[in-house]
């Protein structure tokens, strides 16, 4: 990035003999040469292990917040560093002018609904570039009041807690610079330092061809996760420079960000680097959230061919292939990688089981990890699936109003989503989600498809992860977000969508210039205080009795809603028992082959409730499974 402010000529001469990266002349906003200046005289001047930087000040909620944008933590992953793990930033000279939002990492925009605010708010709002590894930091200043507010009591003797945001986007998109992630209100209301990071997405962050190289640095996969780890390390090393406590770092993220959080808590690479984690609508064990090395290699080889670099050469001359891939322009890579998208939430990039960062299957890792005391706050939104069925089945649904989904279309969608499952598994899913009293109610069918997607891809993986984590003796606190915001621009049928909680987490309803009602402002303040309290103490409330831990035997969640408070059981207990306990027992059971059974099954999924109750899918196949496996 060309963020350096014009330098004095004497400084330019001094830098002339230095290397490009040590001089950092293309990496930062150089405001001038440091010559014995005491940073203590300027509250916006901070000295870090990488060098001096100056931010700017904002006043929100009658409180001053110091903001630092575009703080580099790694060398630009360009040229020979493309498809490699990140390298730490070398110290810069002069003063970094940390007042400009950084580049977004290279990605494609979503433009299904051009100009629509609900979609545009998630698209990159700064230049996209491979030079994108930067941090943003918000530091609340002390309140000079006679009676300090409740949140001020949280400050520990070693400094403020630090909450580090990891954005979502299916590991294919996302940026920390979005307006909805602006954290000044969250920092002020929560009395904690907030930081956010950029990390590489798509093939730039997850290309996996490592099995073709003896050199583990070539396309090792998970580069985006290594970016996150390096950012966390930088923040830990420099926590005290901003008034933070390096032992009170909590990472929080949504969707792919939540998945990343769960991985950092269990990976041998990052375990112990942070204290706690908050997982919003995403865990590593979700079907979209990880892939095997074999699958990742298959996807990578397709991309190599699509970029004209000839994957057949990987055996005899892998270095030549990588040289070719590094010569491909970023736009071509960014577009061609989508050729391997394989259906709803079937993203071609994801954390890969590489034997290092993710050594084995995520659930096995949770079961076997050597945890220190770690707490997690985890949860979901009420209607996680609606956003995704709209985008992936846009011919069936409309953004602004509910659609009447005929039975045959319902069956078609279910069979498309689960095309890689066996017939008996698909039959079981259809049976589980059919409303047999209203089989031809198209609006019920639409809701059923949304529930299938929300349960399978988000809610039930979250409850499974929470149960396993609690089984290991760790404290787990579960929330369920049910607030349909009064300003929501999406159709009413879409309900409380994936991502709807984010604006509350970052405190946007507290901005009096925005149109929210008083109850929504109160909900935002409550959520921020839950996050802050959790970051400081490991509990989201002052008294544990106010929010009971989640366990397998007592799966209680705390309701986040502007109109109500309290607890619920689950969430989605019956549906998640189906996905987490029952359906896995059908794997490996062969599909029926007799023609009579095939005919009966074909009729069962299109029949009415009375006809299906005696169908072979129930009487011949499912009931023996119940008996054999003693499923209760």
XYZ file of C-alpha atoms in Angstrom:
632
model
C 0.000 0.000 0.000
C 1.199 3.516 -0.722
C 0.402 4.970 2.682
C 3.658 6.746 3.443
C 3.346 10.480 3.886
C 5.977 12.480 1.993
C 9.298 12.131 3.771
C 12.000 14.765 4.368
C 14.768 14.505 1.772
C 17.335 13.632 4.439
C 15.209 10.678 5.510
C 14.875 9.488 1.931
C 18.644 9.528 1.566
C 18.987 7.588 4.791
C 16.522 4.975 3.571
C 18.077 4.679 0.123
C 20.615 2.096 1.225
C 18.115 -0.070 3.091
C 16.191 -2.996 1.668
C 12.643 -2.472 0.475
C 10.966 -4.218 3.401
C 13.233 -2.928 6.131
C 12.633 0.565 4.842
C 8.924 -0.187 4.566
C 8.554 2.612 2.041
C 5.534 0.921 0.489
C 3.996 -0.416 3.684
C 2.916 2.369 5.924
C 2.037 6.011 6.437
C 5.361 7.566 7.354
C 4.824 10.877 9.080
C 8.416 11.644 9.951
C 11.631 10.311 11.417
C 11.603 9.481 15.092
C 14.416 11.191 16.953
C 14.087 10.570 20.639
C 10.453 11.642 20.829
C 8.701 10.518 24.006
C 5.481 8.872 22.946
C 4.052 9.659 26.375
C 3.701 13.332 25.385
C 1.308 12.433 22.595
C -1.543 10.135 23.688
C -2.162 9.125 20.081
C 1.457 8.050 19.568
C 2.096 4.399 20.448
C 5.396 2.535 20.422
C 5.150 -1.101 19.326
C 7.684 -3.811 18.596
C 7.322 -2.889 14.926
C 7.758 0.850 15.378
C 5.934 4.027 16.280
C 2.422 4.762 15.075
C -0.055 7.573 15.453
C -3.798 7.082 15.361
C -6.693 9.475 15.741
C -9.366 10.177 18.325
C -13.142 9.849 18.234
C -15.697 10.673 20.875
C -18.635 8.288 21.122
C -21.103 7.809 23.975
C -19.365 10.772 25.665
C -16.129 8.808 25.735
C -12.875 9.224 23.853
C -11.711 6.268 21.773
C -8.281 6.119 20.135
C -8.371 4.442 16.731
C -5.508 2.892 14.754
C -6.235 1.778 11.195
C -4.059 -0.185 8.804
C -1.387 -1.475 11.176
C 0.783 -3.963 9.228
C 1.582 -7.238 10.967
C 3.065 -9.173 8.018
C 5.002 -8.595 4.840
C 2.777 -8.254 1.781
C 2.047 -11.806 0.543
C 2.771 -10.897 -3.071
C 5.146 -12.131 -5.759
C 7.258 -14.987 -4.368
C 5.266 -14.831 -1.095
C 1.941 -15.642 -2.772
C 0.619 -19.028 -1.564
C 3.073 -19.062 1.365
C 2.697 -18.628 5.096
C 2.939 -14.986 6.184
C 6.245 -13.504 7.301
C 6.323 -11.016 10.208
C 6.500 -7.360 9.283
C 9.965 -5.881 9.635
C 10.276 -2.811 11.887
C 9.606 0.454 10.117
C 11.348 3.783 10.476
C 9.547 6.972 11.328
C 5.960 7.172 12.529
C 3.210 5.119 10.954
C 0.186 7.239 10.124
C -2.483 4.769 11.225
C -5.516 6.751 10.120
C -6.606 5.091 6.859
C -8.574 1.883 6.488
C -6.439 -0.805 4.808
C -6.992 -2.760 1.621
C -9.410 -5.664 1.605
C -7.960 -9.033 0.654
C -8.584 -10.160 -2.911
C -12.111 -11.510 -3.505
C -15.167 -11.210 -5.698
C -18.166 -9.030 -4.919
C -21.690 -10.373 -4.475
C -24.002 -8.593 -6.906
C -27.170 -10.645 -7.130
C -29.163 -7.558 -6.118
C -27.206 -4.514 -7.402
C -27.549 -1.455 -5.213
C -29.458 -3.309 -2.489
C -28.289 -2.169 0.935
C -28.741 -5.567 2.558
C -26.244 -7.125 0.142
C -23.918 -4.172 -0.358
C -23.157 -3.877 3.371
C -21.146 -7.137 3.137
C -19.121 -6.229 0.023
C -15.568 -4.811 0.336
C -15.584 -1.063 0.957
C -11.851 -0.489 0.374
C -9.559 -1.377 -2.516
C -9.016 -5.104 -2.981
C -5.407 -6.208 -3.109
C -3.121 -9.090 -2.240
C -1.312 -6.577 -0.018
C -3.880 -6.747 2.749
C -2.434 -8.060 6.019
C -3.297 -5.270 8.441
C -4.912 -4.712 11.826
C -7.383 -2.132 13.122
C -7.448 -1.279 16.833
C -9.889 0.703 19.008
C -8.770 1.752 22.514
C -11.276 3.362 24.918
C -9.830 6.019 27.186
C -10.546 6.370 30.874
C -13.713 8.150 31.855
C -13.072 11.138 34.079
C -16.273 10.913 36.081
C -16.911 11.101 39.805
C -18.920 7.892 39.677
C -17.558 5.451 37.132
C -20.047 3.211 35.316
C -20.396 -0.484 35.962
C -18.165 -1.416 33.005
C -15.253 0.532 34.491
C -15.121 -1.917 37.395
C -13.963 -4.593 34.980
C -10.524 -3.153 34.361
C -7.932 -5.532 35.729
C -4.711 -4.489 37.333
C -2.786 -5.625 34.261
C -4.804 -3.661 31.725
C -7.940 -3.906 29.659
C -9.264 -7.063 28.068
C -8.789 -7.331 24.307
C -11.479 -8.670 21.988
C -10.181 -9.618 18.526
C -12.669 -9.868 15.668
C -12.380 -12.433 12.850
C -14.783 -11.759 9.996
C -16.894 -14.291 8.141
C -17.515 -14.875 4.461
C -17.198 -18.610 3.934
C -13.388 -18.309 3.734
C -14.030 -16.832 0.271
C -14.809 -13.217 1.083
C -15.009 -10.683 3.899
C -13.071 -7.725 5.193
C -12.463 -6.132 8.577
C -13.093 -2.675 7.114
C -16.879 -2.964 6.763
C -18.941 -0.209 8.364
C -20.836 -2.811 10.384
C -17.510 -3.872 11.982
C -16.600 -0.334 13.096
C -15.896 -0.979 16.776
C -15.695 2.451 18.415
C -19.115 2.085 20.046
C -18.334 -1.439 21.210
C -15.034 -0.312 22.729
C -16.622 2.631 24.529
C -19.651 0.738 25.852
C -17.739 -2.424 26.727
C -14.658 -0.782 28.206
C -12.373 -3.129 26.303
C -9.871 -2.863 23.482
C -11.280 -4.134 20.190
C -9.062 -5.251 17.312
C -9.799 -6.694 13.890
C -7.550 -8.324 11.316
C -7.438 -8.913 7.595
C -6.604 -12.435 6.438
C -6.342 -14.016 2.998
C -9.436 -15.720 1.635
C -10.138 -18.055 -1.261
C -7.237 -19.690 -3.074
C -4.919 -16.900 -1.914
C -5.427 -18.127 1.637
C -6.125 -21.842 1.263
C -4.527 -23.310 -1.888
C -3.279 -26.760 -0.890
C -0.685 -28.525 -3.035
C 1.725 -29.386 -0.266
C 1.774 -33.125 -0.891
C 3.600 -32.462 -4.161
C 6.531 -30.719 -2.436
C 9.273 -31.696 -0.042
C 9.348 -28.005 0.857
C 6.489 -27.473 3.290
C 6.374 -23.762 2.467
C 4.897 -24.248 -1.013
C 1.092 -23.885 -1.045
C 0.749 -25.526 2.397
C -2.937 -24.639 2.705
C -4.409 -22.724 5.634
C -2.329 -19.622 4.848
C -5.297 -17.513 5.910
C -5.261 -19.223 9.303
C -1.539 -18.582 9.611
C -2.352 -14.928 8.858
C -4.789 -14.924 11.763
C -2.265 -16.595 14.051
C 0.437 -14.048 13.197
C -1.988 -11.188 13.844
C -2.863 -12.668 17.242
C 0.811 -13.042 18.074
C 1.457 -9.392 17.160
C -1.447 -8.255 19.330
C -0.279 -10.347 22.253
C 3.261 -8.965 21.986
C 1.991 -5.382 21.808
C -1.005 -5.540 24.128
C 0.600 -3.440 26.850
C 1.511 -0.687 24.395
C -2.214 -0.026 24.007
C -3.061 -0.510 27.685
C -4.220 -4.094 27.265
C -3.600 -7.304 29.177
C -1.920 -9.949 26.977
C -3.431 -12.665 29.165
C -6.974 -11.419 28.570
C -7.330 -11.868 24.819
C -10.686 -13.169 23.609
C -11.259 -13.920 19.942
C -14.737 -13.568 18.491
C -16.061 -14.155 15.013
C -19.148 -14.863 12.952
C -19.722 -17.665 10.425
C -16.257 -18.480 8.990
C -14.929 -16.217 11.734
C -16.633 -18.359 14.364
C -15.180 -21.452 12.731
C -11.747 -19.832 12.895
C -12.239 -19.088 16.579
C -13.072 -22.717 17.318
C -9.988 -23.860 15.414
C -7.618 -21.525 17.254
C -8.873 -22.877 20.575
C -7.980 -26.472 19.655
C -5.127 -26.214 17.132
C -1.660 -27.122 18.448
C -0.382 -24.061 16.564
C -2.471 -21.493 18.456
C -3.809 -23.248 21.539
C -2.973 -21.113 24.569
C -2.366 -17.980 22.491
C -5.750 -16.587 23.532
C -7.809 -16.921 26.687
C -11.386 -17.326 25.485
C -13.544 -17.579 22.383
C -16.916 -16.344 21.151
C -18.417 -18.294 18.258
C -21.285 -16.660 16.361
C -23.054 -18.973 13.896
C -19.989 -20.950 12.954
C -17.925 -23.877 14.232
C -15.136 -25.905 12.693
C -17.188 -29.105 12.548
C -19.813 -27.582 10.236
C -19.933 -29.322 6.823
C -18.767 -26.186 4.971
C -16.050 -25.338 7.474
C -13.252 -27.786 6.709
C -12.104 -30.247 4.075
C -9.742 -33.178 3.857
C -6.320 -32.810 2.317
C -7.426 -35.036 -0.557
C -10.412 -32.834 -1.354
C -8.367 -29.636 -1.050
C -5.727 -31.053 -3.387
C -8.412 -32.016 -5.898
C -9.813 -28.466 -5.837
C -6.316 -27.003 -6.182
C -5.495 -29.126 -9.222
C -8.668 -27.969 -10.956
C -7.670 -24.356 -10.317
C -4.158 -24.995 -11.646
C -5.646 -26.306 -14.890
C -8.219 -23.528 -15.118
C -5.385 -21.010 -14.834
C -3.456 -22.718 -17.641
C -0.662 -24.047 -15.439
C -1.062 -27.789 -16.201
C -1.571 -29.873 -13.067
C -0.064 -32.956 -14.751
C 3.321 -31.255 -14.333
C 3.004 -31.347 -10.549
C 4.618 -34.783 -10.386
C 7.733 -34.042 -12.408
C 8.172 -30.278 -12.044
C 6.063 -28.805 -9.229
C 8.286 -25.726 -8.955
C 7.426 -24.824 -12.539
C 3.726 -25.136 -11.788
C 4.021 -22.838 -8.775
C 6.008 -20.304 -10.788
C 3.171 -20.334 -13.300
C 0.534 -19.926 -10.579
C 2.401 -16.965 -9.128
C 2.445 -15.330 -12.543
C -1.340 -15.544 -12.944
C -3.021 -12.204 -12.325
C -5.065 -11.985 -9.136
C -8.367 -11.342 -10.911
C -8.058 -14.544 -12.944
C -7.349 -16.591 -9.827
C -10.202 -14.937 -7.977
C -12.724 -15.707 -10.716
C -11.534 -19.170 -11.759
C -11.574 -20.579 -8.221
C -15.374 -20.404 -8.224
C -15.473 -23.131 -10.871
C -15.144 -25.590 -7.986
C -18.151 -24.320 -6.037
C -20.217 -27.485 -5.615
C -23.570 -26.252 -4.370
C -25.058 -24.540 -1.366
C -22.262 -23.664 1.086
C -19.893 -25.839 -0.954
C -17.067 -23.332 -0.932
C -13.822 -24.304 -2.712
C -11.681 -22.935 0.124
C -11.804 -23.918 3.781
C -9.515 -24.949 6.638
C -7.761 -28.095 5.482
C -6.725 -31.162 7.452
C -3.024 -30.617 6.794
C -1.445 -32.508 9.694
C -0.151 -29.258 11.193
C -2.643 -26.461 11.821
C -5.552 -28.881 11.620
C -3.941 -32.263 12.366
C -7.093 -34.386 12.174
C -10.873 -34.365 11.992
C -12.191 -31.395 14.035
C -14.392 -33.438 16.365
C -11.553 -35.856 17.090
C -9.365 -32.865 17.856
C -11.927 -31.537 20.350
C -12.197 -34.943 22.010
C -8.417 -35.326 22.323
C -7.185 -31.751 22.831
C -5.252 -31.003 26.010
C -7.282 -28.013 27.138
C -6.241 -25.521 29.714
C -9.125 -23.711 31.384
C -10.985 -22.235 28.420
C -14.463 -20.792 28.212
C -16.588 -20.284 25.134
C -19.668 -18.225 24.405
C -21.476 -19.714 21.428
C -24.776 -19.245 19.662
C -26.949 -18.966 16.611
C -29.677 -16.917 15.005
C -33.234 -18.147 14.673
C -33.355 -18.375 10.859
C -29.810 -19.197 9.781
C -30.863 -20.845 6.510
C -33.018 -18.254 4.733
C -30.141 -16.169 3.363
C -28.513 -19.182 1.734
C -31.579 -20.737 0.133
C -32.358 -17.383 -1.482
C -28.917 -17.125 -3.069
C -28.451 -20.749 -4.077
C -31.997 -21.369 -5.269
C -32.827 -17.930 -6.565
C -35.153 -19.377 -9.212
C -37.400 -20.723 -6.453
C -37.452 -17.837 -3.967
C -37.913 -14.068 -3.937
C -36.054 -11.617 -1.755
C -38.994 -9.468 -0.714
C -41.826 -11.938 -0.181
C -42.493 -15.533 0.751
C -42.744 -18.061 -2.074
C -45.159 -20.954 -2.457
C -42.900 -23.983 -2.896
C -44.667 -26.945 -4.445
C -43.942 -30.414 -3.092
C -41.968 -31.531 -6.139
C -39.727 -28.466 -5.892
C -39.200 -29.134 -2.196
C -38.055 -32.665 -3.033
C -35.856 -31.391 -5.840
C -34.095 -28.912 -3.562
C -33.494 -31.441 -0.789
C -32.108 -33.983 -3.227
C -29.885 -31.308 -4.788
C -28.470 -30.144 -1.465
C -27.716 -33.689 -0.339
C -26.825 -35.206 -3.699
C -23.700 -36.765 -2.205
C -25.648 -38.597 0.482
C -27.181 -42.031 0.015
C -30.792 -42.440 -0.985
C -31.773 -43.696 2.445
C -30.181 -40.638 4.088
C -32.054 -38.294 1.753
C -35.295 -40.172 2.432
C -34.749 -39.752 6.154
C -34.184 -35.989 5.783
C -37.356 -35.619 3.725
C -39.316 -37.634 6.270
C -37.952 -35.588 9.188
C -38.773 -32.183 7.673
C -42.105 -32.875 6.000
C -45.195 -31.474 7.713
C -47.395 -34.495 7.078
C -50.561 -32.679 8.081
C -49.944 -30.028 5.414
C -47.792 -31.766 2.839
C -48.914 -29.478 -0.001
C -48.626 -26.207 1.910
C -46.005 -24.412 -0.173
C -45.190 -21.865 2.529
C -44.534 -24.673 4.999
C -42.300 -26.312 2.392
C -40.335 -23.096 1.989
C -39.826 -22.877 5.739
C -38.817 -26.546 5.855
C -36.048 -26.000 3.297
C -34.767 -23.015 5.274
C -34.868 -25.062 8.486
C -32.953 -27.921 6.851
C -30.171 -25.569 5.755
C -30.055 -23.689 9.048
C -30.046 -26.850 11.144
C -27.592 -28.904 9.086
C -25.047 -26.216 8.298
C -25.172 -24.027 11.411
C -27.308 -24.721 14.471
C -26.709 -28.438 14.937
C -22.927 -28.282 14.366
C -22.883 -25.535 17.013
C -24.813 -27.579 19.567
C -22.605 -30.599 18.834
C -19.434 -28.551 19.334
C -20.845 -27.026 22.523
C -21.696 -30.444 23.941
C -18.267 -31.897 23.190
C -16.546 -28.841 24.622
C -18.651 -29.051 27.775
C -17.964 -32.798 27.993
C -14.275 -31.911 28.356
C -15.060 -29.916 31.487
C -14.930 -26.484 29.870
C -17.488 -23.766 30.596
C -19.889 -23.168 27.709
C -22.486 -20.396 27.507
C -25.071 -20.550 24.734
C -27.206 -17.754 23.281
C -30.026 -17.788 20.731
C -30.632 -14.527 18.873
C -34.302 -14.039 17.968
C -34.579 -10.293 17.324
C -35.963 -9.238 13.940
C -34.582 -5.704 13.715
C -37.049 -2.924 12.949
C -34.703 -1.588 10.247
C -34.240 -4.954 8.485
C -34.404 -4.431 4.702
C -34.831 -8.103 3.762
C -38.220 -9.715 3.225
C -40.200 -10.553 6.343
C -40.145 -14.268 5.448
C -36.367 -14.344 5.932
C -36.796 -13.774 9.656
C -33.753 -13.415 11.928
C -31.069 -14.094 9.378
C -27.493 -15.298 9.425
C -25.421 -12.269 10.430
C -28.267 -10.206 11.891
C -26.688 -10.145 15.353
C -23.487 -8.463 14.139
C -24.843 -4.912 14.210
C -25.826 -5.440 17.865
C -22.470 -6.915 18.825
C -20.737 -3.820 17.464
C -23.238 -1.475 19.080
C -24.726 0.220 16.037
C -28.149 0.688 17.659
C -26.351 2.902 20.209
C -25.674 5.407 17.435
C -28.449 7.939 17.953
C -28.235 9.064 14.328
C -29.454 5.635 13.187
C -33.090 4.564 13.286
C -33.460 1.927 15.991
C -36.024 1.780 18.759
C -35.167 2.058 22.447
C -35.569 -1.656 23.115
C -33.101 -2.459 20.339
C -30.619 0.017 21.800
C -31.012 -1.683 25.163
C -30.414 -5.107 23.578
C -27.215 -3.882 21.920
C -25.935 -2.544 25.233
C -26.771 -5.807 27.000
C -24.945 -7.878 24.374
C -21.848 -5.686 24.529
C -21.807 -5.958 28.307
C -22.134 -9.748 28.033
C -19.116 -9.812 25.705
C -17.082 -7.504 27.899
C -17.905 -9.359 31.102
C -17.049 -12.638 29.391
C -13.716 -11.275 28.151
C -12.748 -10.132 31.645
C -14.079 -12.991 33.773
C -15.072 -15.959 31.610
C -18.758 -15.476 32.493
C -21.164 -13.334 30.427
C -22.930 -12.087 33.553
C -21.701 -10.915 36.935
C -23.573 -13.729 38.681
C -23.454 -17.196 37.128
C -27.030 -17.819 38.233
C -28.132 -15.181 35.706
C -26.784 -17.238 32.777
C -26.325 -20.930 33.490
C -23.631 -22.913 31.652
C -24.672 -25.159 28.778
C -24.173 -28.911 29.183
C -25.278 -32.042 27.362
C -27.753 -32.853 30.146
C -28.891 -29.251 30.602
C -28.759 -27.654 27.132
C -30.006 -24.229 28.153
C -29.586 -21.152 26.023
C -30.003 -17.488 26.871
C -32.468 -15.568 24.685
C -31.227 -12.407 22.979
C -34.338 -10.477 22.009
C -35.417 -6.864 22.451
C -38.892 -7.885 23.590
C -38.095 -10.690 25.997
C -35.454 -12.219 28.240
C -35.013 -15.660 29.685
C -33.930 -19.195 28.855
C -34.834 -21.848 26.354
C -33.961 -25.506 25.901
C -31.939 -26.613 22.887
C -31.954 -24.903 20.511
C -33.677 -27.160 17.955
C -33.338 -30.213 20.199
C -35.292 -32.690 18.070
C -33.785 -31.565 14.778
C -30.262 -31.682 16.176
C -30.810 -35.149 17.627
C -31.680 -36.175 14.083
C -28.542 -34.629 12.531
C -26.046 -35.326 15.300
C -27.218 -38.708 16.575
C -29.534 -40.474 14.151
C -28.432 -39.653 10.606
C -24.776 -40.669 11.174
C -26.049 -44.173 11.986
C -27.461 -44.478 8.482
C -24.085 -43.974 6.837
C -22.814 -47.127 5.234
C -26.216 -48.766 5.097
C -26.749 -49.805 1.463
C -29.617 -48.366 -0.502
C -32.461 -50.823 -1.203
C -32.122 -52.652 -4.492
C -35.329 -54.692 -5.000
C -37.529 -52.987 -7.560
C -40.539 -53.179 -5.308
C -38.739 -51.220 -2.609
C -37.521 -48.640 -5.085
C -41.038 -48.149 -6.347
C -42.473 -47.878 -2.863
C -39.842 -45.374 -1.773
C -40.380 -43.224 -4.836
C -44.051 -42.992 -3.994
C -43.463 -42.372 -0.307
C -41.768 -39.023 -0.717
C -44.584 -37.642 -2.849
C -47.478 -39.262 -1.020
C -49.729 -37.844 1.626
C -49.204 -38.458 5.325
C -51.517 -41.426 5.521
C -49.856 -43.216 2.631
C -46.320 -42.715 3.930
C -46.921 -44.073 7.400
C -46.804 -47.580 5.967
C -44.018 -46.992 3.477
C -40.883 -49.148 3.234
C -38.618 -46.236 4.212
C -40.156 -46.375 7.674
C -41.122 -49.991 8.154
C -38.361 -51.787 6.277
C -35.279 -49.658 6.744
C -35.556 -47.090 9.516
C -37.096 -49.264 12.196
C -34.438 -52.006 11.955
C -31.816 -49.291 12.276
C -33.464 -48.155 15.494
C -33.378 -51.682 16.849
C -29.889 -52.594 15.726
C -28.283 -49.435 17.066
C -30.505 -49.159 20.164
C -31.211 -45.562 19.261
C -33.312 -43.780 21.863
